[in-house]
Amino acid sequence: MPSAPFSVPQERLLVTELPGPKSLALQERRVAAVSRGAGTLANIYMDHGSGAILVDVDGNRLIDLGCGIGVTTIGHAHPEVAEAAYEQAKKLTHTLFTVTPYENYVRVAEKLAQITPGDFEKHSILVNSGAEAVENAVKIARKYTGRRAIVSLDHAFHGRTNLTMAMTYRPWPERVGMGPFPGELYSVPISYPFRDGLSGEEAAAKTIDYLQTHIGASEVAAFFVEPIQGDGGIVIPAPGFYARIAEFCRENGIVFVADEIQAGIARTGAWYSIEHHGVVPDLVTSAKGIAGGFPLAAVTGRAEIMDAVQPGGIGGTFGGNPVSTAAALKVFEIIERDDLIGQAQRVERALTARIGGWAERFASVGEVRGKGAMFGVEIVKPGTKEPNPEGLSAILKHATSHGVIPLDAGSWDSVLRIMPSVVISEELIDDAASVIEEALEKLG
Ligand SMILES: *Cc1c(COP(=O)(O)O)cnc(C)c1O
């Protein structure tokens, strides 16, 4: 648990219906002013938060099982991060690192070299968003290898810019009608044990065969993987899959990139989720949980790859902003001091004990799987493995109207995604699970 006491009681409390009257009023204004393209999971407007609890504008206390998609891993509005950002904002908010640099940027890069896997010299660049990190990793890998083809996995999510949207697996809703897209981007089969029943070695052989027959290994600059897929539905490839893919990349001069934007930074009970697969990537992307909610992202990796780019070849106005980097340095300090990696492992044990038996208890649950504070529940048509998006949507409706905010995921919109803060208590896990069980009981 964090050393700072929570400023909000860690308990669910409903004082109005959800959404409450103030949320409904805000929703009317929002519809009149905000693009409908920025769709929302639940139209409940938040005011403040602490730990694993969000408090809405009507005073309801909700259990946050999503962390704004894996961002507030250390808990909402951590007072020490707020303080670090405030102190930095009073001193200096911007110079542009590529005009006149500052120490925070260097310190974040030093820390990333230390916490990312691999015992070799590593360099980093800092940018604003996950998608920007992925785009830069593509640029760097192409410059280093002199090749063009970029490979990503089925069910991957790599972002919403034109390039990263085209590296993202499913067409709807991210991609439909948004083209044209850049070329030389390829999707290859992943290992998805629940759906393909293959061992890691068998799945890797299939992936490699596909790559060789559709693209050709000598053409490929980089192979992007999310070691544990987030938006794709918490897909965790079978043991041995990534080891074989990484070996294949090494043999063929392909840069192996771990996109750790969602699963990295302590979320899965390790600094980076690729550690669970015993694989050392060439490049790693970090973002979401890195700065306690402030925008910051990074590409970190082998110095010789990162330095293949000419000076001025990568960068951006706000990248590695002084305030965001001050927040990130405090996040790193808190993760180490409060053993939040150990806390993520505690959450894994608590979730496994509480919801691990759902597939046996509920006909609409195909599988529960996860690492640390990153779990997925396959919602299926009762007694089958067929995706059940209507079932998931009913669960989300029930949960959000009862003050529990989980996430959806999966290429068929049928995986319930549970990604709480690693400081969530066992009591909150139990309470949130009971609410979701009410919905599962109705599904049969
Ligand atoms: C969220 C995400 C991205 C994109 O990050 P943004 O900050 O939204 O641009 C890329 N890759 C993965 C794995 C993600 O989860």
Tab-separated table of C-alpha atoms and ligand atoms in Angstrom:
chain	number	residue	atom	x	y	z
A	1	MET	CA	0.000	0.000	0.000
A	2	PRO	CA	1.244	3.535	-0.633
A	3	SER	CA	2.695	5.503	2.225
A	4	ALA	CA	0.455	8.498	1.533
A	5	PRO	CA	-3.044	8.008	2.987
A	6	PHE	CA	-5.882	8.059	0.484
A	7	SER	CA	-7.833	11.316	0.348
A	8	VAL	CA	-11.021	9.419	-0.583
A	9	PRO	CA	-12.357	6.407	1.388
A	10	GLN	CA	-11.623	3.234	-0.583
A	11	GLU	CA	-15.275	2.181	-0.735
A	12	ARG	CA	-17.969	2.206	-3.394
A	13	LEU	CA	-20.820	4.578	-2.528
A	14	LEU	CA	-23.848	5.468	-4.642
A	15	VAL	CA	-25.802	8.587	-3.692
A	16	THR	CA	-27.697	9.013	-6.984
A	17	GLU	CA	-28.617	6.834	-9.934
A	18	LEU	CA	-25.799	6.525	-12.464
A	19	PRO	CA	-25.333	8.680	-14.431
A	20	GLY	CA	-26.511	11.234	-11.851
A	21	PRO	CA	-28.242	14.561	-12.603
A	22	LYS	CA	-25.032	16.593	-12.925
A	23	SER	CA	-23.539	14.010	-15.299
A	24	LEU	CA	-26.720	14.095	-17.382
A	25	ALA	CA	-26.546	17.891	-17.614
A	26	LEU	CA	-22.880	17.736	-18.663
A	27	GLN	CA	-23.740	15.080	-21.216
A	28	GLU	CA	-26.200	17.466	-22.885
A	29	ARG	CA	-23.511	20.146	-23.165
A	30	ARG	CA	-20.984	17.604	-24.393
A	31	VAL	CA	-23.221	16.338	-27.196
A	32	ALA	CA	-23.582	19.953	-28.340
A	33	ALA	CA	-19.833	20.667	-28.261
A	34	VAL	CA	-17.747	17.483	-28.592
A	35	SER	CA	-17.341	15.276	-31.653
A	36	ARG	CA	-19.277	12.036	-31.330
A	37	GLY	CA	-16.110	10.369	-32.661
A	38	ALA	CA	-14.713	10.630	-29.138
A	39	GLY	CA	-17.097	7.921	-27.911
A	40	THR	CA	-17.321	7.022	-24.214
A	41	LEU	CA	-17.807	3.789	-22.301
A	42	ALA	CA	-19.976	5.421	-19.602
A	43	ASN	CA	-21.253	8.984	-19.528
A	44	ILE	CA	-20.423	9.485	-15.867
A	45	TYR	CA	-18.392	12.677	-15.432
A	46	MET	CA	-15.567	12.491	-12.925
A	47	ASP	CA	-14.488	15.159	-10.483
A	48	HIS	CA	-11.628	13.688	-8.455
A	49	GLY	CA	-10.056	10.432	-7.399
A	50	SER	CA	-7.651	8.693	-5.043
A	51	GLY	CA	-6.187	5.206	-5.081
A	52	ALA	CA	-8.632	2.923	-6.912
A	53	ILE	CA	-11.678	5.156	-6.383
A	54	LEU	CA	-13.100	7.816	-8.717
A	55	VAL	CA	-15.631	10.354	-7.428
A	56	ASP	CA	-18.107	11.707	-9.958
A	57	VAL	CA	-19.659	15.183	-10.161
A	58	ASP	CA	-22.709	13.961	-8.195
A	59	GLY	CA	-20.612	12.615	-5.305
A	60	ASN	CA	-20.821	8.899	-6.204
A	61	ARG	CA	-17.718	6.837	-5.437
A	62	LEU	CA	-16.907	4.350	-8.187
A	63	ILE	CA	-14.439	1.463	-8.292
A	64	ASP	CA	-12.041	2.053	-11.171
A	65	LEU	CA	-11.118	-1.242	-12.838
A	66	GLY	CA	-9.665	0.429	-15.927
A	67	CYS	CA	-7.285	3.216	-14.850
A	68	GLY	CA	-8.137	5.178	-17.996
A	69	ILE	CA	-6.718	2.200	-19.934
A	70	GLY	CA	-3.827	1.328	-17.699
A	71	VAL	CA	-2.545	4.825	-16.942
A	72	THR	CA	-3.120	5.476	-13.234
A	73	THR	CA	-1.368	2.286	-12.178
A	74	ILE	CA	-0.032	3.880	-8.977
A	75	GLY	CA	-3.506	5.219	-8.069
A	76	HIS	CA	-5.432	8.373	-8.936
A	77	ALA	CA	-3.977	11.841	-8.344
A	78	HIS	CA	-1.044	10.642	-6.278
A	79	PRO	CA	-0.219	13.595	-3.997
A	80	GLU	CA	3.550	13.211	-4.385
A	81	VAL	CA	3.287	13.201	-8.183
A	82	ALA	CA	1.036	16.278	-8.022
A	83	GLU	CA	3.605	17.999	-5.821
A	84	ALA	CA	6.522	17.091	-8.127
A	85	ALA	CA	4.628	18.406	-11.161
A	86	TYR	CA	3.660	21.624	-9.357
A	87	GLU	CA	7.210	22.315	-8.169
A	88	GLN	CA	8.530	21.747	-11.700
A	89	ALA	CA	5.798	23.887	-13.301
A	90	LYS	CA	6.824	26.815	-11.091
A	91	LYS	CA	10.468	26.460	-12.193
A	92	LEU	CA	10.359	25.706	-15.908
A	93	THR	CA	7.636	24.302	-18.174
A	94	HIS	CA	9.330	24.234	-21.568
A	95	THR	CA	12.530	24.890	-23.462
A	96	LEU	CA	12.328	22.133	-26.110
A	97	PHE	CA	14.978	19.534	-25.415
A	98	THR	CA	16.292	19.789	-28.989
A	99	VAL	CA	16.922	23.537	-28.548
A	100	THR	CA	18.293	23.755	-25.011
A	101	PRO	CA	18.181	20.582	-22.911
A	102	TYR	CA	17.466	19.989	-19.192
A	103	GLU	CA	18.274	17.332	-16.608
A	104	ASN	CA	14.832	15.680	-16.128
A	105	TYR	CA	14.906	14.323	-19.676
A	106	VAL	CA	18.345	12.807	-19.120
A	107	ARG	CA	17.291	11.333	-15.771
A	108	VAL	CA	14.222	9.626	-17.279
A	109	ALA	CA	16.413	8.167	-20.055
A	110	GLU	CA	18.919	6.916	-17.433
A	111	LYS	CA	16.114	5.292	-15.469
A	112	LEU	CA	14.592	3.671	-18.568
A	113	ALA	CA	17.989	2.181	-19.438
A	114	GLN	CA	18.056	0.669	-15.966
A	115	ILE	CA	14.517	-0.781	-15.805
A	116	THR	CA	14.069	-2.083	-19.379
A	117	PRO	CA	15.225	-5.672	-19.987
A	118	GLY	CA	18.743	-6.351	-21.291
A	119	ASP	CA	22.238	-5.877	-19.995
A	120	PHE	CA	23.694	-3.647	-22.711
A	121	GLU	CA	24.044	0.047	-23.461
A	122	LYS	CA	20.626	1.593	-24.070
A	123	HIS	CA	19.507	4.990	-25.313
A	124	SER	CA	16.038	6.583	-25.277
A	125	ILE	CA	13.967	9.283	-26.890
A	126	LEU	CA	10.956	10.839	-25.177
A	127	VAL	CA	7.733	11.778	-26.947
A	128	ASN	CA	4.123	12.596	-26.014
A	129	SER	CA	1.962	9.591	-26.733
A	130	GLY	CA	2.094	5.873	-27.245
A	131	ALA	CA	1.332	6.151	-30.944
A	132	GLU	CA	4.157	8.636	-31.353
A	133	ALA	CA	6.528	6.217	-29.626
A	134	VAL	CA	5.481	3.391	-31.976
A	135	GLU	CA	5.900	5.671	-35.028
A	136	ASN	CA	9.392	6.609	-33.875
A	137	ALA	CA	10.300	2.967	-33.282
A	138	VAL	CA	9.250	2.285	-36.901
A	139	LYS	CA	11.406	5.159	-38.174
A	140	ILE	CA	14.407	4.066	-36.104
A	141	ALA	CA	14.154	0.395	-37.136
A	142	ARG	CA	13.843	1.313	-40.818
A	143	LYS	CA	16.832	3.648	-40.641
A	144	TYR	CA	18.916	1.049	-38.795
A	145	THR	CA	18.096	-1.884	-41.076
A	146	GLY	CA	17.623	-0.059	-44.379
A	147	ARG	CA	14.482	-2.204	-44.827
A	148	ARG	CA	10.842	-1.194	-45.118
A	149	ALA	CA	8.443	-3.938	-44.005
A	150	ILE	CA	6.889	-3.674	-40.544
A	151	VAL	CA	5.237	-6.706	-38.987
A	152	SER	CA	2.678	-6.701	-36.190
A	153	LEU	CA	0.490	-9.456	-34.761
A	154	ASP	CA	-3.157	-10.321	-35.228
A	155	HIS	CA	-5.292	-8.575	-32.551
A	156	ALA	CA	-2.586	-5.915	-32.051
A	157	PHE	CA	-3.316	-2.361	-30.996
A	158	HIS	CA	-0.550	0.149	-31.685
A	159	GLY	CA	-2.360	3.502	-31.812
A	160	ARG	CA	-4.568	5.870	-33.768
A	161	THR	CA	-2.247	7.920	-35.979
A	162	ASN	CA	-2.298	7.047	-39.659
A	163	LEU	CA	0.712	4.721	-39.430
A	164	THR	CA	-0.142	3.072	-36.106
A	165	MET	CA	-3.837	2.724	-36.988
A	166	ALA	CA	-2.712	0.745	-40.008
A	167	MET	CA	-0.600	-1.463	-37.702
A	168	THR	CA	-3.701	-2.047	-35.554
A	169	TYR	CA	-5.512	-5.286	-36.302
A	170	ARG	CA	-9.208	-4.722	-36.395
A	171	PRO	CA	-10.927	-2.373	-38.816
A	172	TRP	CA	-13.821	-1.299	-36.603
A	173	PRO	CA	-14.056	1.249	-35.032
A	174	GLU	CA	-10.483	2.459	-35.319
A	175	ARG	CA	-9.879	2.310	-39.053
A	176	VAL	CA	-13.059	2.125	-41.127
A	177	GLY	CA	-13.310	4.978	-43.631
A	178	MET	CA	-10.026	6.576	-42.514
A	179	GLY	CA	-7.671	5.449	-45.294
A	180	PRO	CA	-5.590	5.533	-47.412
A	181	PHE	CA	-2.952	3.852	-45.280
A	182	PRO	CA	0.806	3.573	-45.703
A	183	GLY	CA	2.153	0.411	-47.308
A	184	GLU	CA	4.664	-2.202	-46.144
A	185	LEU	CA	2.687	-3.001	-42.985
A	186	TYR	CA	1.781	-6.656	-42.372
A	187	SER	CA	-0.241	-8.521	-39.781
A	188	VAL	CA	0.850	-12.089	-38.950
A	189	PRO	CA	-0.806	-14.780	-36.763
A	190	ILE	CA	-0.349	-14.659	-32.996
A	191	SER	CA	-0.467	-17.443	-30.420
A	192	TYR	CA	-3.900	-17.272	-28.738
A	193	PRO	CA	-4.103	-20.440	-26.606
A	194	PHE	CA	-7.828	-20.141	-25.807
A	195	ARG	CA	-8.715	-19.975	-29.500
A	196	ASP	CA	-5.986	-21.925	-31.357
A	197	GLY	CA	-5.021	-24.593	-28.801
A	198	LEU	CA	-1.435	-24.519	-30.126
A	199	SER	CA	1.766	-24.715	-28.095
A	200	GLY	CA	4.123	-21.735	-28.258
A	201	GLU	CA	6.457	-23.585	-30.641
A	202	GLU	CA	3.614	-24.662	-32.961
A	203	ALA	CA	2.143	-21.158	-33.075
A	204	ALA	CA	5.572	-19.586	-33.692
A	205	ALA	CA	6.212	-21.994	-36.584
A	206	LYS	CA	2.909	-20.919	-38.143
A	207	THR	CA	3.727	-17.219	-37.654
A	208	ILE	CA	7.198	-17.584	-39.141
A	209	ASP	CA	5.901	-19.595	-42.097
A	210	TYR	CA	3.312	-16.901	-42.778
A	211	LEU	CA	5.966	-14.170	-42.595
A	212	GLN	CA	8.316	-16.022	-44.918
A	213	THR	CA	5.668	-16.872	-47.509
A	214	HIS	CA	3.909	-13.486	-47.494
A	215	ILE	CA	6.698	-10.977	-46.892
A	216	GLY	CA	10.167	-12.565	-46.813
A	217	ALA	CA	12.393	-12.276	-43.747
A	218	SER	CA	15.055	-10.210	-45.538
A	219	GLU	CA	12.490	-7.453	-46.205
A	220	VAL	CA	11.435	-6.978	-42.596
A	221	ALA	CA	12.772	-4.027	-40.584
A	222	ALA	CA	10.888	-4.650	-37.337
A	223	PHE	CA	8.568	-7.134	-35.652
A	224	PHE	CA	6.240	-5.413	-33.155
A	225	VAL	CA	4.604	-7.382	-30.336
A	226	GLU	CA	2.574	-6.501	-27.285
A	227	PRO	CA	3.920	-9.187	-24.920
A	228	ILE	CA	0.485	-9.179	-23.277
A	229	GLN	CA	-2.047	-7.670	-25.670
A	230	GLY	CA	-4.242	-4.984	-24.152
A	231	ASP	CA	-7.009	-3.840	-26.498
A	232	GLY	CA	-6.736	-7.168	-28.353
A	233	GLY	CA	-8.249	-8.880	-25.298
A	234	ILE	CA	-5.467	-9.648	-22.795
A	235	VAL	CA	-4.118	-12.255	-25.163
A	236	ILE	CA	-1.114	-13.984	-23.572
A	237	PRO	CA	0.768	-16.148	-26.083
A	238	ALA	CA	1.717	-19.688	-25.050
A	239	PRO	CA	5.117	-20.188	-23.363
A	240	GLY	CA	7.953	-20.296	-25.868
A	241	PHE	CA	6.164	-18.275	-28.574
A	242	TYR	CA	8.068	-15.031	-28.100
A	243	ALA	CA	11.373	-16.801	-27.437
A	244	ARG	CA	11.129	-18.439	-30.875
A	245	ILE	CA	9.998	-15.216	-32.592
A	246	ALA	CA	12.850	-13.263	-30.976
A	247	GLU	CA	15.324	-15.953	-32.065
A	248	PHE	CA	13.974	-15.800	-35.619
A	249	CYS	CA	14.357	-11.998	-35.576
A	250	ARG	CA	17.964	-12.303	-34.363
A	251	GLU	CA	18.807	-14.830	-37.080
A	252	ASN	CA	17.357	-12.564	-39.747
A	253	GLY	CA	18.500	-9.093	-38.679
A	254	ILE	CA	14.967	-7.994	-37.732
A	255	VAL	CA	14.530	-5.479	-34.890
A	256	PHE	CA	12.314	-7.073	-32.201
A	257	VAL	CA	10.145	-4.376	-30.605
A	258	ALA	CA	8.133	-4.905	-27.419
A	259	ASP	CA	5.244	-2.439	-27.355
A	260	GLU	CA	4.867	-2.183	-23.571
A	261	ILE	CA	2.679	0.898	-23.669
A	262	GLN	CA	-0.185	-0.840	-21.853
A	263	ALA	CA	1.458	-3.769	-20.050
A	264	GLY	CA	4.684	-2.049	-18.976
A	265	ILE	CA	5.679	-0.021	-15.896
A	266	ALA	CA	4.829	-2.454	-13.072
A	267	ARG	CA	1.313	-3.313	-14.280
A	268	THR	CA	1.880	-7.060	-14.717
A	269	GLY	CA	4.070	-7.641	-11.668
A	270	ALA	CA	7.316	-6.857	-13.498
A	271	TRP	CA	8.703	-3.591	-14.857
A	272	TYR	CA	7.944	-4.907	-18.361
A	273	SER	CA	5.623	-7.760	-19.356
A	274	ILE	CA	8.118	-9.278	-21.829
A	275	GLU	CA	10.054	-10.391	-18.723
A	276	HIS	CA	7.367	-13.062	-18.131
A	277	HIS	CA	8.351	-14.555	-21.485
A	278	GLY	CA	12.091	-14.508	-20.677
A	279	VAL	CA	12.881	-12.496	-23.808
A	280	VAL	CA	15.078	-9.400	-24.219
A	281	PRO	CA	13.748	-7.073	-26.937
A	282	ASP	CA	15.890	-4.735	-29.056
A	283	LEU	CA	13.521	-1.800	-28.548
A	284	VAL	CA	10.815	-1.145	-25.949
A	285	THR	CA	8.035	1.447	-26.088
A	286	SER	CA	6.656	2.856	-22.826
A	287	ALA	CA	3.794	5.290	-22.246
A	288	LYS	CA	0.452	5.010	-20.415
A	289	GLY	CA	1.475	4.280	-16.803
A	290	ILE	CA	4.830	6.060	-16.958
A	291	ALA	CA	3.945	9.462	-15.491
A	292	GLY	CA	0.861	8.972	-13.308
A	293	GLY	CA	-1.467	10.474	-15.924
A	294	PHE	CA	0.798	13.138	-17.451
A	295	PRO	CA	1.474	12.702	-21.164
A	296	LEU	CA	4.833	11.074	-21.746
A	297	ALA	CA	6.096	8.188	-23.868
A	298	ALA	CA	9.454	6.720	-24.761
A	299	VAL	CA	11.381	4.462	-27.081
A	300	THR	CA	14.296	2.743	-25.348
A	301	GLY	CA	16.697	0.225	-26.779
A	302	ARG	CA	20.078	-0.908	-27.996
A	303	ALA	CA	22.290	2.160	-28.351
A	304	GLU	CA	23.485	1.202	-31.838
A	305	ILE	CA	19.891	0.975	-33.108
A	306	MET	CA	18.692	4.141	-31.342
A	307	ASP	CA	21.719	6.061	-32.659
A	308	ALA	CA	21.217	4.998	-36.282
A	309	VAL	CA	19.101	8.139	-36.750
A	310	GLN	CA	20.824	11.363	-37.773
A	311	PRO	CA	20.592	14.312	-35.304
A	312	GLY	CA	17.294	16.089	-35.961
A	313	GLY	CA	15.793	12.903	-37.429
A	314	ILE	CA	13.518	12.361	-34.435
A	315	GLY	CA	12.000	14.720	-31.876
A	316	GLY	CA	8.966	16.958	-31.402
A	317	THR	CA	7.972	20.155	-29.621
A	318	PHE	CA	6.564	18.775	-26.369
A	319	GLY	CA	8.417	15.452	-26.211
A	320	GLY	CA	9.916	14.824	-22.762
A	321	ASN	CA	8.265	17.940	-21.347
A	322	PRO	CA	9.848	19.106	-18.034
A	323	VAL	CA	6.595	18.656	-16.048
A	324	SER	CA	5.790	15.206	-17.461
A	325	THR	CA	9.339	14.018	-16.834
A	326	ALA	CA	9.239	15.356	-13.248
A	327	ALA	CA	6.050	13.339	-12.739
A	328	ALA	CA	7.643	10.228	-14.285
A	329	LEU	CA	10.690	10.460	-12.015
A	330	LYS	CA	8.356	10.558	-9.002
A	331	VAL	CA	6.368	7.583	-10.370
A	332	PHE	CA	9.579	5.524	-10.702
A	333	GLU	CA	10.549	6.469	-7.142
A	334	ILE	CA	7.121	5.488	-5.747
A	335	ILE	CA	7.067	2.158	-7.624
A	336	GLU	CA	10.428	1.225	-6.088
A	337	ARG	CA	9.873	2.626	-2.602
A	338	ASP	CA	6.364	1.164	-2.177
A	339	ASP	CA	7.184	-2.085	-4.018
A	340	LEU	CA	4.331	-1.598	-6.476
A	341	ILE	CA	5.666	-4.495	-8.559
A	342	GLY	CA	5.015	-6.665	-5.477
A	343	GLN	CA	1.616	-4.995	-5.156
A	344	ALA	CA	0.755	-5.960	-8.751
A	345	GLN	CA	1.638	-9.563	-7.854
A	346	ARG	CA	-0.648	-9.274	-4.816
A	347	VAL	CA	-3.473	-8.081	-7.098
A	348	GLU	CA	-2.852	-11.086	-9.372
A	349	ARG	CA	-3.216	-13.448	-6.396
A	350	ALA	CA	-6.344	-11.653	-5.175
A	351	LEU	CA	-7.998	-11.627	-8.624
A	352	THR	CA	-7.091	-15.265	-9.240
A	353	ALA	CA	-8.599	-16.264	-5.891
A	354	ARG	CA	-11.740	-14.173	-6.389
A	355	ILE	CA	-12.571	-14.505	-10.116
A	356	GLY	CA	-10.273	-17.327	-11.307
A	357	GLY	CA	-13.124	-19.854	-10.982
A	358	TRP	CA	-15.640	-17.935	-13.120
A	359	ALA	CA	-15.231	-20.228	-16.157
A	360	GLU	CA	-16.389	-23.157	-13.986
A	361	ARG	CA	-19.224	-21.184	-12.386
A	362	PHE	CA	-20.681	-19.304	-15.348
A	363	ALA	CA	-21.578	-20.801	-18.747
A	364	SER	CA	-20.927	-17.409	-20.379
A	365	VAL	CA	-17.310	-17.260	-19.217
A	366	GLY	CA	-14.891	-19.088	-21.512
A	367	GLU	CA	-11.662	-18.276	-19.718
A	368	VAL	CA	-10.176	-15.962	-17.090
A	369	ARG	CA	-6.512	-15.096	-17.614
A	370	GLY	CA	-4.087	-12.414	-16.568
A	371	LYS	CA	-0.819	-11.271	-15.098
A	372	GLY	CA	-0.464	-8.806	-12.243
A	373	ALA	CA	-3.230	-6.212	-12.409
A	374	MET	CA	-4.096	-6.979	-16.063
A	375	PHE	CA	-6.875	-9.551	-16.491
A	376	GLY	CA	-9.219	-10.589	-19.273
A	377	VAL	CA	-12.468	-12.555	-19.068
A	378	GLU	CA	-13.639	-14.189	-22.325
A	379	ILE	CA	-17.405	-13.702	-22.560
A	380	VAL	CA	-18.866	-16.436	-24.790
A	381	LYS	CA	-22.255	-17.711	-25.929
A	382	PRO	CA	-23.164	-20.122	-23.097
A	383	GLY	CA	-21.282	-23.390	-23.289
A	384	THR	CA	-19.320	-22.472	-26.471
A	385	LYS	CA	-16.182	-20.518	-27.377
A	386	GLU	CA	-18.171	-18.220	-29.641
A	387	PRO	CA	-17.582	-14.527	-28.788
A	388	ASN	CA	-20.526	-12.880	-27.033
A	389	PRO	CA	-20.315	-9.106	-27.567
A	390	GLU	CA	-23.956	-8.580	-26.476
A	391	GLY	CA	-23.110	-10.383	-23.229
A	392	LEU	CA	-20.123	-8.153	-22.627
A	393	SER	CA	-22.147	-5.077	-23.363
A	394	ALA	CA	-24.798	-6.190	-20.818
A	395	ILE	CA	-22.067	-6.724	-18.200
A	396	LEU	CA	-20.570	-3.283	-18.833
A	397	LYS	CA	-23.996	-1.656	-18.602
A	398	HIS	CA	-24.757	-3.379	-15.307
A	399	ALA	CA	-21.291	-2.651	-13.854
A	400	THR	CA	-21.128	1.014	-14.799
A	401	SER	CA	-24.660	1.700	-13.558
A	402	HIS	CA	-23.682	0.108	-10.228
A	403	GLY	CA	-20.482	2.094	-9.743
A	404	VAL	CA	-17.877	-0.285	-11.186
A	405	ILE	CA	-15.855	0.766	-14.241
A	406	PRO	CA	-14.174	-2.115	-16.118
A	407	LEU	CA	-13.135	-1.980	-19.795
A	408	ASP	CA	-14.032	-3.824	-22.962
A	409	ALA	CA	-11.452	-5.443	-25.238
A	410	GLY	CA	-10.940	-8.015	-27.945
A	411	SER	CA	-11.280	-8.119	-31.720
A	412	TRP	CA	-14.861	-9.367	-31.276
A	413	ASP	CA	-15.661	-6.958	-28.386
A	414	SER	CA	-16.136	-9.909	-26.096
A	415	VAL	CA	-13.344	-9.706	-23.514
A	416	LEU	CA	-14.012	-8.011	-20.190
A	417	ARG	CA	-10.778	-6.205	-19.312
A	418	ILE	CA	-9.898	-5.635	-15.666
A	419	MET	CA	-6.936	-3.323	-15.034
A	420	PRO	CA	-7.212	-1.684	-11.611
A	421	SER	CA	-4.581	0.337	-9.840
A	422	VAL	CA	-2.061	-1.945	-8.165
A	423	VAL	CA	-2.988	-0.333	-4.818
A	424	ILE	CA	-6.588	-1.620	-5.001
A	425	SER	CA	-7.620	-3.407	-1.802
A	426	GLU	CA	-8.931	-6.973	-1.552
A	427	GLU	CA	-12.223	-5.510	-0.273
A	428	LEU	CA	-12.690	-3.434	-3.436
A	429	ILE	CA	-11.814	-6.413	-5.651
A	430	ASP	CA	-14.412	-8.476	-3.798
A	431	ASP	CA	-17.094	-5.799	-4.049
A	432	ALA	CA	-16.447	-5.141	-7.768
A	433	ALA	CA	-16.447	-8.896	-8.506
A	434	SER	CA	-19.833	-9.272	-6.753
A	435	VAL	CA	-21.330	-6.574	-8.989
A	436	ILE	CA	-19.990	-8.251	-12.152
A	437	GLU	CA	-21.275	-11.631	-10.907
A	438	GLU	CA	-24.823	-10.223	-10.744
A	439	ALA	CA	-24.550	-9.528	-14.475
A	440	LEU	CA	-22.967	-12.937	-15.211
A	441	GLU	CA	-25.789	-14.693	-13.362
A	442	LYS	CA	-28.329	-12.982	-15.623
A	443	LEU	CA	-26.406	-14.144	-18.718
A	444	GLY	CA	-26.576	-17.760	-17.571
B	1	LIG	C1	-2.641	2.804	-25.904
B	1	LIG	C2	-1.676	2.058	-26.714
B	1	LIG	C3	-0.978	2.670	-27.769
B	1	LIG	C4	-1.238	4.089	-28.194
B	1	LIG	O1	-0.947	4.993	-27.154
B	1	LIG	P1	-1.564	6.485	-27.195
B	1	LIG	O2	-0.903	7.173	-26.032
B	1	LIG	O3	-3.035	6.350	-27.036
B	1	LIG	O4	-1.182	7.065	-28.492
B	1	LIG	C5	-0.035	1.919	-28.443
B	1	LIG	N1	0.222	0.647	-28.108
B	1	LIG	C6	-0.424	0.026	-27.091
B	1	LIG	C7	-0.071	-1.381	-26.748
B	1	LIG	C8	-1.403	0.703	-26.378
B	1	LIG	O5	-2.074	0.083	-25.400
